[in-house]
Amino acid sequence: SLHANTHLHANDRQGLERLCRYGARGALALERLSRAEDGRIAYRMKRPLPDGPTHLLFTGLELLRRVASLVPPPRANLTRFHGIFAPGAKLRPFLVPPVEEARAGGEAAVRKERMKERRLRVDWAELLKRTFDFEVFACVRCGGRRRVLAYVKAGRGVRAILEHLGLPTAGVSLALAQESTQAAWC
């Protein structure tokens, strides 16, 4: 987030470097992260919580889940407009003239159709491919393309398929909950 009224002189190299460092900084302060004795990741907060803890403890997956929730979906507007500036407002054509249509002619209509087809959310297979460079639908044996045949939701059907494939049918046994050591660590 950079303020629009930021101004630099053409010869201000230090100011330019400071501005670039500000824009390129990470969303998470790495100097506040450390590894706890039990292997979890500790995040030191600026101010302690009202009940006293100064650190939050996460497993690696918990930390990734928290950070990933901050990433906006691709090509989605982060600024929401209300009232007459909203995209569906009845009076918007009187406020904002359709400049693009007048300039581009018929090309603007084609572009609008493409925008309607664009998805705001990316499916799980595409996310795995982008993130881990792992193609879910590629067959490891023949290199061909897999396809989804059906979604099996019924418990008996799933159990029968797993037994036929020789895979375990019992769920993972979960350990009992233990007392949190987070308060004692901080």
PDB file of C-alpha atoms in Angstrom:
ATOM      1  CA  SER A   1       0.000   0.000   0.000  1.00  0.00           C
ATOM      2  CA  LEU A   2       1.597   3.201  -1.178  1.00  0.00           C
ATOM      3  CA  HIS A   3       0.080   6.638  -0.742  1.00  0.00           C
ATOM      4  CA  ALA A   4      -0.723   8.272  -4.091  1.00  0.00           C
ATOM      5  CA  ASN A   5       0.692  11.623  -2.980  1.00  0.00           C
ATOM      6  CA  THR A   6       4.239  10.253  -2.593  1.00  0.00           C
ATOM      7  CA  HIS A   7       6.730  12.394  -4.494  1.00  0.00           C
ATOM      8  CA  LEU A   8      10.428  11.904  -5.162  1.00  0.00           C
ATOM      9  CA  HIS A   9      12.864  14.266  -6.800  1.00  0.00           C
ATOM     10  CA  ALA A  10      14.485  12.869  -9.959  1.00  0.00           C
ATOM     11  CA  ASN A  11      17.952  12.824  -8.317  1.00  0.00           C
ATOM     12  CA  ASP A  12      16.860  11.451  -4.923  1.00  0.00           C
ATOM     13  CA  ARG A  13      18.436   7.976  -5.174  1.00  0.00           C
ATOM     14  CA  GLN A  14      18.245   7.297  -1.426  1.00  0.00           C
ATOM     15  CA  GLY A  15      14.572   8.229  -1.390  1.00  0.00           C
ATOM     16  CA  LEU A  16      13.943   5.949  -4.369  1.00  0.00           C
ATOM     17  CA  GLU A  17      15.736   3.083  -2.632  1.00  0.00           C
ATOM     18  CA  ARG A  18      13.737   3.676   0.571  1.00  0.00           C
ATOM     19  CA  LEU A  19      10.488   3.742  -1.424  1.00  0.00           C
ATOM     20  CA  CYS A  20      11.368   0.535  -3.296  1.00  0.00           C
ATOM     21  CA  ARG A  21      12.301  -1.220  -0.055  1.00  0.00           C
ATOM     22  CA  TYR A  22       8.994  -0.122   1.460  1.00  0.00           C
ATOM     23  CA  GLY A  23       7.030  -1.435  -1.521  1.00  0.00           C
ATOM     24  CA  ALA A  24       8.955  -4.717  -1.656  1.00  0.00           C
ATOM     25  CA  ARG A  25       8.816  -5.525   2.049  1.00  0.00           C
ATOM     26  CA  GLY A  26       7.113  -8.729   3.090  1.00  0.00           C
ATOM     27  CA  ALA A  27       3.755  -9.035   4.766  1.00  0.00           C
ATOM     28  CA  LEU A  28       5.367 -10.763   7.739  1.00  0.00           C
ATOM     29  CA  ALA A  29       8.292  -9.416   9.774  1.00  0.00           C
ATOM     30  CA  LEU A  30      10.836 -12.244   9.603  1.00  0.00           C
ATOM     31  CA  GLU A  31      12.818 -10.948  12.582  1.00  0.00           C
ATOM     32  CA  ARG A  32       9.773 -11.674  14.762  1.00  0.00           C
ATOM     33  CA  LEU A  33       9.703 -15.349  13.778  1.00  0.00           C
ATOM     34  CA  SER A  34      11.662 -17.942  15.710  1.00  0.00           C
ATOM     35  CA  ARG A  35      11.524 -21.665  16.311  1.00  0.00           C
ATOM     36  CA  ALA A  36      10.349 -22.878  19.714  1.00  0.00           C
ATOM     37  CA  GLU A  37      11.957 -25.807  21.520  1.00  0.00           C
ATOM     38  CA  ASP A  38       9.132 -28.161  20.518  1.00  0.00           C
ATOM     39  CA  GLY A  39       9.626 -27.363  16.808  1.00  0.00           C
ATOM     40  CA  ARG A  40       6.678 -25.019  16.413  1.00  0.00           C
ATOM     41  CA  ILE A  41       7.072 -21.519  15.019  1.00  0.00           C
ATOM     42  CA  ALA A  42       6.822 -18.625  17.484  1.00  0.00           C
ATOM     43  CA  TYR A  43       5.679 -15.189  16.321  1.00  0.00           C
ATOM     44  CA  ARG A  44       6.557 -12.314  18.687  1.00  0.00           C
ATOM     45  CA  MET A  45       3.804  -9.693  18.705  1.00  0.00           C
ATOM     46  CA  LYS A  46       4.343  -5.932  18.952  1.00  0.00           C
ATOM     47  CA  ARG A  47       2.188  -5.696  22.067  1.00  0.00           C
ATOM     48  CA  PRO A  48       1.173  -8.506  24.436  1.00  0.00           C
ATOM     49  CA  LEU A  49      -2.382  -9.794  24.353  1.00  0.00           C
ATOM     50  CA  PRO A  50      -4.730  -8.613  27.136  1.00  0.00           C
ATOM     51  CA  ASP A  51      -4.259 -11.909  29.006  1.00  0.00           C
ATOM     52  CA  GLY A  52      -0.451 -11.615  28.857  1.00  0.00           C
ATOM     53  CA  PRO A  53       1.116 -13.798  26.100  1.00  0.00           C
ATOM     54  CA  THR A  54       3.740 -12.091  23.963  1.00  0.00           C
ATOM     55  CA  HIS A  55       4.167 -14.892  21.393  1.00  0.00           C
ATOM     56  CA  LEU A  56       1.826 -16.947  19.236  1.00  0.00           C
ATOM     57  CA  LEU A  57       2.811 -20.542  18.511  1.00  0.00           C
ATOM     58  CA  PHE A  58       1.951 -22.229  15.212  1.00  0.00           C
ATOM     59  CA  THR A  59       2.793 -25.413  13.421  1.00  0.00           C
ATOM     60  CA  GLY A  60       4.158 -24.862   9.928  1.00  0.00           C
ATOM     61  CA  LEU A  61       0.798 -25.695   8.342  1.00  0.00           C
ATOM     62  CA  GLU A  62      -1.123 -23.391  10.695  1.00  0.00           C
ATOM     63  CA  LEU A  63       1.188 -20.483   9.864  1.00  0.00           C
ATOM     64  CA  LEU A  64       0.855 -21.113   6.122  1.00  0.00           C
ATOM     65  CA  ARG A  65      -2.929 -21.277   6.453  1.00  0.00           C
ATOM     66  CA  ARG A  66      -3.000 -17.919   8.264  1.00  0.00           C
ATOM     67  CA  VAL A  67      -0.682 -16.196   5.782  1.00  0.00           C
ATOM     68  CA  ALA A  68      -2.444 -17.704   2.736  1.00  0.00           C
ATOM     69  CA  SER A  69      -5.785 -16.359   3.927  1.00  0.00           C
ATOM     70  CA  LEU A  70      -4.369 -12.828   3.527  1.00  0.00           C
ATOM     71  CA  VAL A  71      -3.595 -13.310  -0.182  1.00  0.00           C
ATOM     72  CA  PRO A  72      -6.433 -11.933  -2.332  1.00  0.00           C
ATOM     73  CA  PRO A  73      -7.803 -13.985  -5.228  1.00  0.00           C
ATOM     74  CA  PRO A  74      -6.201 -13.186  -8.594  1.00  0.00           C
ATOM     75  CA  ARG A  75      -7.680 -10.388 -10.708  1.00  0.00           C
ATOM     76  CA  ALA A  76     -10.292  -9.521  -8.065  1.00  0.00           C
ATOM     77  CA  ASN A  77     -10.875  -5.898  -7.140  1.00  0.00           C
ATOM     78  CA  LEU A  78      -9.759  -5.081  -3.618  1.00  0.00           C
ATOM     79  CA  THR A  79     -11.568  -1.743  -3.567  1.00  0.00           C
ATOM     80  CA  ARG A  80     -15.340  -1.928  -3.161  1.00  0.00           C
ATOM     81  CA  PHE A  81     -17.391   1.015  -4.381  1.00  0.00           C
ATOM     82  CA  HIS A  82     -20.833   1.871  -3.018  1.00  0.00           C
ATOM     83  CA  GLY A  83     -23.531   4.290  -4.044  1.00  0.00           C
ATOM     84  CA  ILE A  84     -23.246   5.977  -7.423  1.00  0.00           C
ATOM     85  CA  PHE A  85     -19.670   4.717  -7.888  1.00  0.00           C
ATOM     86  CA  ALA A  86     -20.747   1.061  -7.596  1.00  0.00           C
ATOM     87  CA  PRO A  87     -20.506  -0.913 -10.857  1.00  0.00           C
ATOM     88  CA  GLY A  88     -24.245  -1.659 -10.944  1.00  0.00           C
ATOM     89  CA  ALA A  89     -25.518   1.815 -10.004  1.00  0.00           C
ATOM     90  CA  LYS A  90     -28.327   3.111 -12.243  1.00  0.00           C
ATOM     91  CA  LEU A  91     -26.851   6.620 -12.439  1.00  0.00           C
ATOM     92  CA  ARG A  92     -23.252   5.497 -13.085  1.00  0.00           C
ATOM     93  CA  PRO A  93     -23.461   6.001 -16.901  1.00  0.00           C
ATOM     94  CA  PHE A  94     -24.242   9.670 -16.279  1.00  0.00           C
ATOM     95  CA  LEU A  95     -21.250  10.045 -13.950  1.00  0.00           C
ATOM     96  CA  VAL A  96     -18.669   7.949 -15.820  1.00  0.00           C
ATOM     97  CA  PRO A  97     -18.992   8.129 -19.621  1.00  0.00           C
ATOM     98  CA  PRO A  98     -18.264   4.895 -21.539  1.00  0.00           C
ATOM     99  CA  VAL A  99     -14.987   6.145 -23.065  1.00  0.00           C
ATOM    100  CA  GLU A 100     -13.690   2.686 -23.954  1.00  0.00           C
ATOM    101  CA  GLU A 101     -16.696   1.823 -26.130  1.00  0.00           C
ATOM    102  CA  ALA A 102     -16.442   5.088 -28.062  1.00  0.00           C
ATOM    103  CA  ARG A 103     -12.718   4.619 -28.642  1.00  0.00           C
ATOM    104  CA  ALA A 104     -12.535   0.894 -29.420  1.00  0.00           C
ATOM    105  CA  GLY A 105     -15.838   0.351 -31.225  1.00  0.00           C
ATOM    106  CA  GLY A 106     -16.828  -3.336 -31.501  1.00  0.00           C
ATOM    107  CA  GLU A 107     -13.673  -4.571 -29.785  1.00  0.00           C
ATOM    108  CA  ALA A 108     -14.996  -3.379 -26.413  1.00  0.00           C
ATOM    109  CA  ALA A 109     -18.023  -5.692 -26.645  1.00  0.00           C
ATOM    110  CA  VAL A 110     -15.753  -8.697 -27.237  1.00  0.00           C
ATOM    111  CA  ARG A 111     -13.595  -7.667 -24.269  1.00  0.00           C
ATOM    112  CA  LYS A 112     -16.693  -7.409 -22.051  1.00  0.00           C
ATOM    113  CA  GLU A 113     -17.721 -10.951 -23.033  1.00  0.00           C
ATOM    114  CA  ARG A 114     -14.256 -12.238 -22.112  1.00  0.00           C
ATOM    115  CA  MET A 115     -14.466 -10.471 -18.753  1.00  0.00           C
ATOM    116  CA  LYS A 116     -17.781 -12.226 -18.014  1.00  0.00           C
ATOM    117  CA  GLU A 117     -16.190 -15.610 -18.728  1.00  0.00           C
ATOM    118  CA  ARG A 118     -13.246 -14.957 -16.390  1.00  0.00           C
ATOM    119  CA  ARG A 119     -13.452 -16.812 -13.087  1.00  0.00           C
ATOM    120  CA  LEU A 120     -12.683 -15.085  -9.798  1.00  0.00           C
ATOM    121  CA  ARG A 121     -11.678 -18.300  -8.012  1.00  0.00           C
ATOM    122  CA  VAL A 122      -9.140 -20.849  -9.205  1.00  0.00           C
ATOM    123  CA  ASP A 123      -9.933 -24.558  -8.861  1.00  0.00           C
ATOM    124  CA  TRP A 124      -7.831 -26.780  -6.570  1.00  0.00           C
ATOM    125  CA  ALA A 125      -5.975 -28.551  -9.392  1.00  0.00           C
ATOM    126  CA  GLU A 126      -4.787 -25.243 -10.857  1.00  0.00           C
ATOM    127  CA  LEU A 127      -3.727 -24.003  -7.403  1.00  0.00           C
ATOM    128  CA  LEU A 128      -1.647 -27.155  -6.804  1.00  0.00           C
ATOM    129  CA  LYS A 129      -0.032 -26.751 -10.214  1.00  0.00           C
ATOM    130  CA  ARG A 130       0.847 -23.088  -9.629  1.00  0.00           C
ATOM    131  CA  THR A 131       2.032 -23.547  -6.062  1.00  0.00           C
ATOM    132  CA  PHE A 132       3.876 -26.860  -6.070  1.00  0.00           C
ATOM    133  CA  ASP A 133       4.377 -27.415  -9.822  1.00  0.00           C
ATOM    134  CA  PHE A 134       2.382 -30.629  -9.421  1.00  0.00           C
ATOM    135  CA  GLU A 135      -0.047 -31.629 -12.154  1.00  0.00           C
ATOM    136  CA  VAL A 136      -2.888 -33.497 -10.429  1.00  0.00           C
ATOM    137  CA  PHE A 137      -4.425 -34.753 -13.652  1.00  0.00           C
ATOM    138  CA  ALA A 138      -1.177 -36.113 -15.168  1.00  0.00           C
ATOM    139  CA  CYS A 139      -0.862 -39.915 -14.971  1.00  0.00           C
ATOM    140  CA  VAL A 140       2.499 -40.968 -13.505  1.00  0.00           C
ATOM    141  CA  ARG A 141       2.478 -44.284 -15.408  1.00  0.00           C
ATOM    142  CA  CYS A 142       1.686 -43.279 -18.982  1.00  0.00           C
ATOM    143  CA  GLY A 143       1.938 -39.466 -18.909  1.00  0.00           C
ATOM    144  CA  GLY A 144      -1.633 -39.141 -20.193  1.00  0.00           C
ATOM    145  CA  ARG A 145      -4.294 -36.823 -18.851  1.00  0.00           C
ATOM    146  CA  ARG A 146      -6.609 -38.029 -16.090  1.00  0.00           C
ATOM    147  CA  ARG A 147     -10.204 -36.912 -15.833  1.00  0.00           C
ATOM    148  CA  VAL A 148     -12.769 -36.964 -13.057  1.00  0.00           C
ATOM    149  CA  LEU A 149     -15.218 -39.797 -13.668  1.00  0.00           C
ATOM    150  CA  ALA A 150     -17.479 -39.363 -10.658  1.00  0.00           C
ATOM    151  CA  TYR A 151     -17.737 -37.986  -7.157  1.00  0.00           C
ATOM    152  CA  VAL A 152     -18.471 -40.758  -4.691  1.00  0.00           C
ATOM    153  CA  LYS A 153     -20.046 -39.442  -1.500  1.00  0.00           C
ATOM    154  CA  ALA A 154     -21.748 -42.539  -0.063  1.00  0.00           C
ATOM    155  CA  GLY A 155     -19.698 -44.167   2.695  1.00  0.00           C
ATOM    156  CA  ARG A 156     -20.342 -47.737   1.503  1.00  0.00           C
ATOM    157  CA  GLY A 157     -19.308 -46.880  -2.059  1.00  0.00           C
ATOM    158  CA  VAL A 158     -16.087 -45.245  -0.909  1.00  0.00           C
ATOM    159  CA  ARG A 159     -15.283 -48.193   1.371  1.00  0.00           C
ATOM    160  CA  ALA A 160     -15.870 -50.693  -1.472  1.00  0.00           C
ATOM    161  CA  ILE A 161     -13.579 -48.780  -3.847  1.00  0.00           C
ATOM    162  CA  LEU A 162     -10.818 -48.461  -1.235  1.00  0.00           C
ATOM    163  CA  GLU A 163     -11.015 -52.183  -0.388  1.00  0.00           C
ATOM    164  CA  HIS A 164     -10.830 -53.071  -4.085  1.00  0.00           C
ATOM    165  CA  LEU A 165      -7.709 -50.907  -4.486  1.00  0.00           C
ATOM    166  CA  GLY A 166      -6.137 -52.381  -1.346  1.00  0.00           C
ATOM    167  CA  LEU A 167      -6.096 -49.058   0.496  1.00  0.00           C
ATOM    168  CA  PRO A 168      -6.953 -48.590   4.201  1.00  0.00           C
ATOM    169  CA  THR A 169     -10.644 -48.023   4.922  1.00  0.00           C
ATOM    170  CA  ALA A 170     -10.383 -47.024   8.595  1.00  0.00           C
ATOM    171  CA  GLY A 171      -9.961 -43.361   9.432  1.00  0.00           C
ATOM    172  CA  VAL A 172      -6.880 -41.981  11.100  1.00  0.00           C
ATOM    173  CA  SER A 173      -7.065 -42.288  14.880  1.00  0.00           C
ATOM    174  CA  LEU A 174      -6.696 -38.906  16.494  1.00  0.00           C
ATOM    175  CA  ALA A 175      -4.695 -38.361  19.656  1.00  0.00           C
ATOM    176  CA  LEU A 176      -6.407 -36.964  22.721  1.00  0.00           C
ATOM    177  CA  ALA A 177      -6.163 -33.240  23.250  1.00  0.00           C
ATOM    178  CA  GLN A 178      -3.363 -32.104  25.526  1.00  0.00           C
ATOM    179  CA  GLU A 179      -3.011 -29.058  27.696  1.00  0.00           C
ATOM    180  CA  SER A 180      -1.680 -26.064  25.788  1.00  0.00           C
ATOM    181  CA  THR A 181       1.917 -25.134  26.562  1.00  0.00           C
ATOM    182  CA  GLN A 182       1.616 -21.789  24.796  1.00  0.00           C
ATOM    183  CA  ALA A 183       0.914 -19.791  27.961  1.00  0.00           C
ATOM    184  CA  ALA A 184       3.788 -21.474  29.808  1.00  0.00           C
ATOM    185  CA  TRP A 185       6.257 -20.806  26.983  1.00  0.00           C
ATOM    186  CA  CYS A 186       5.586 -17.065  26.719  1.00  0.00           C
TER     187      CYS A 186
END
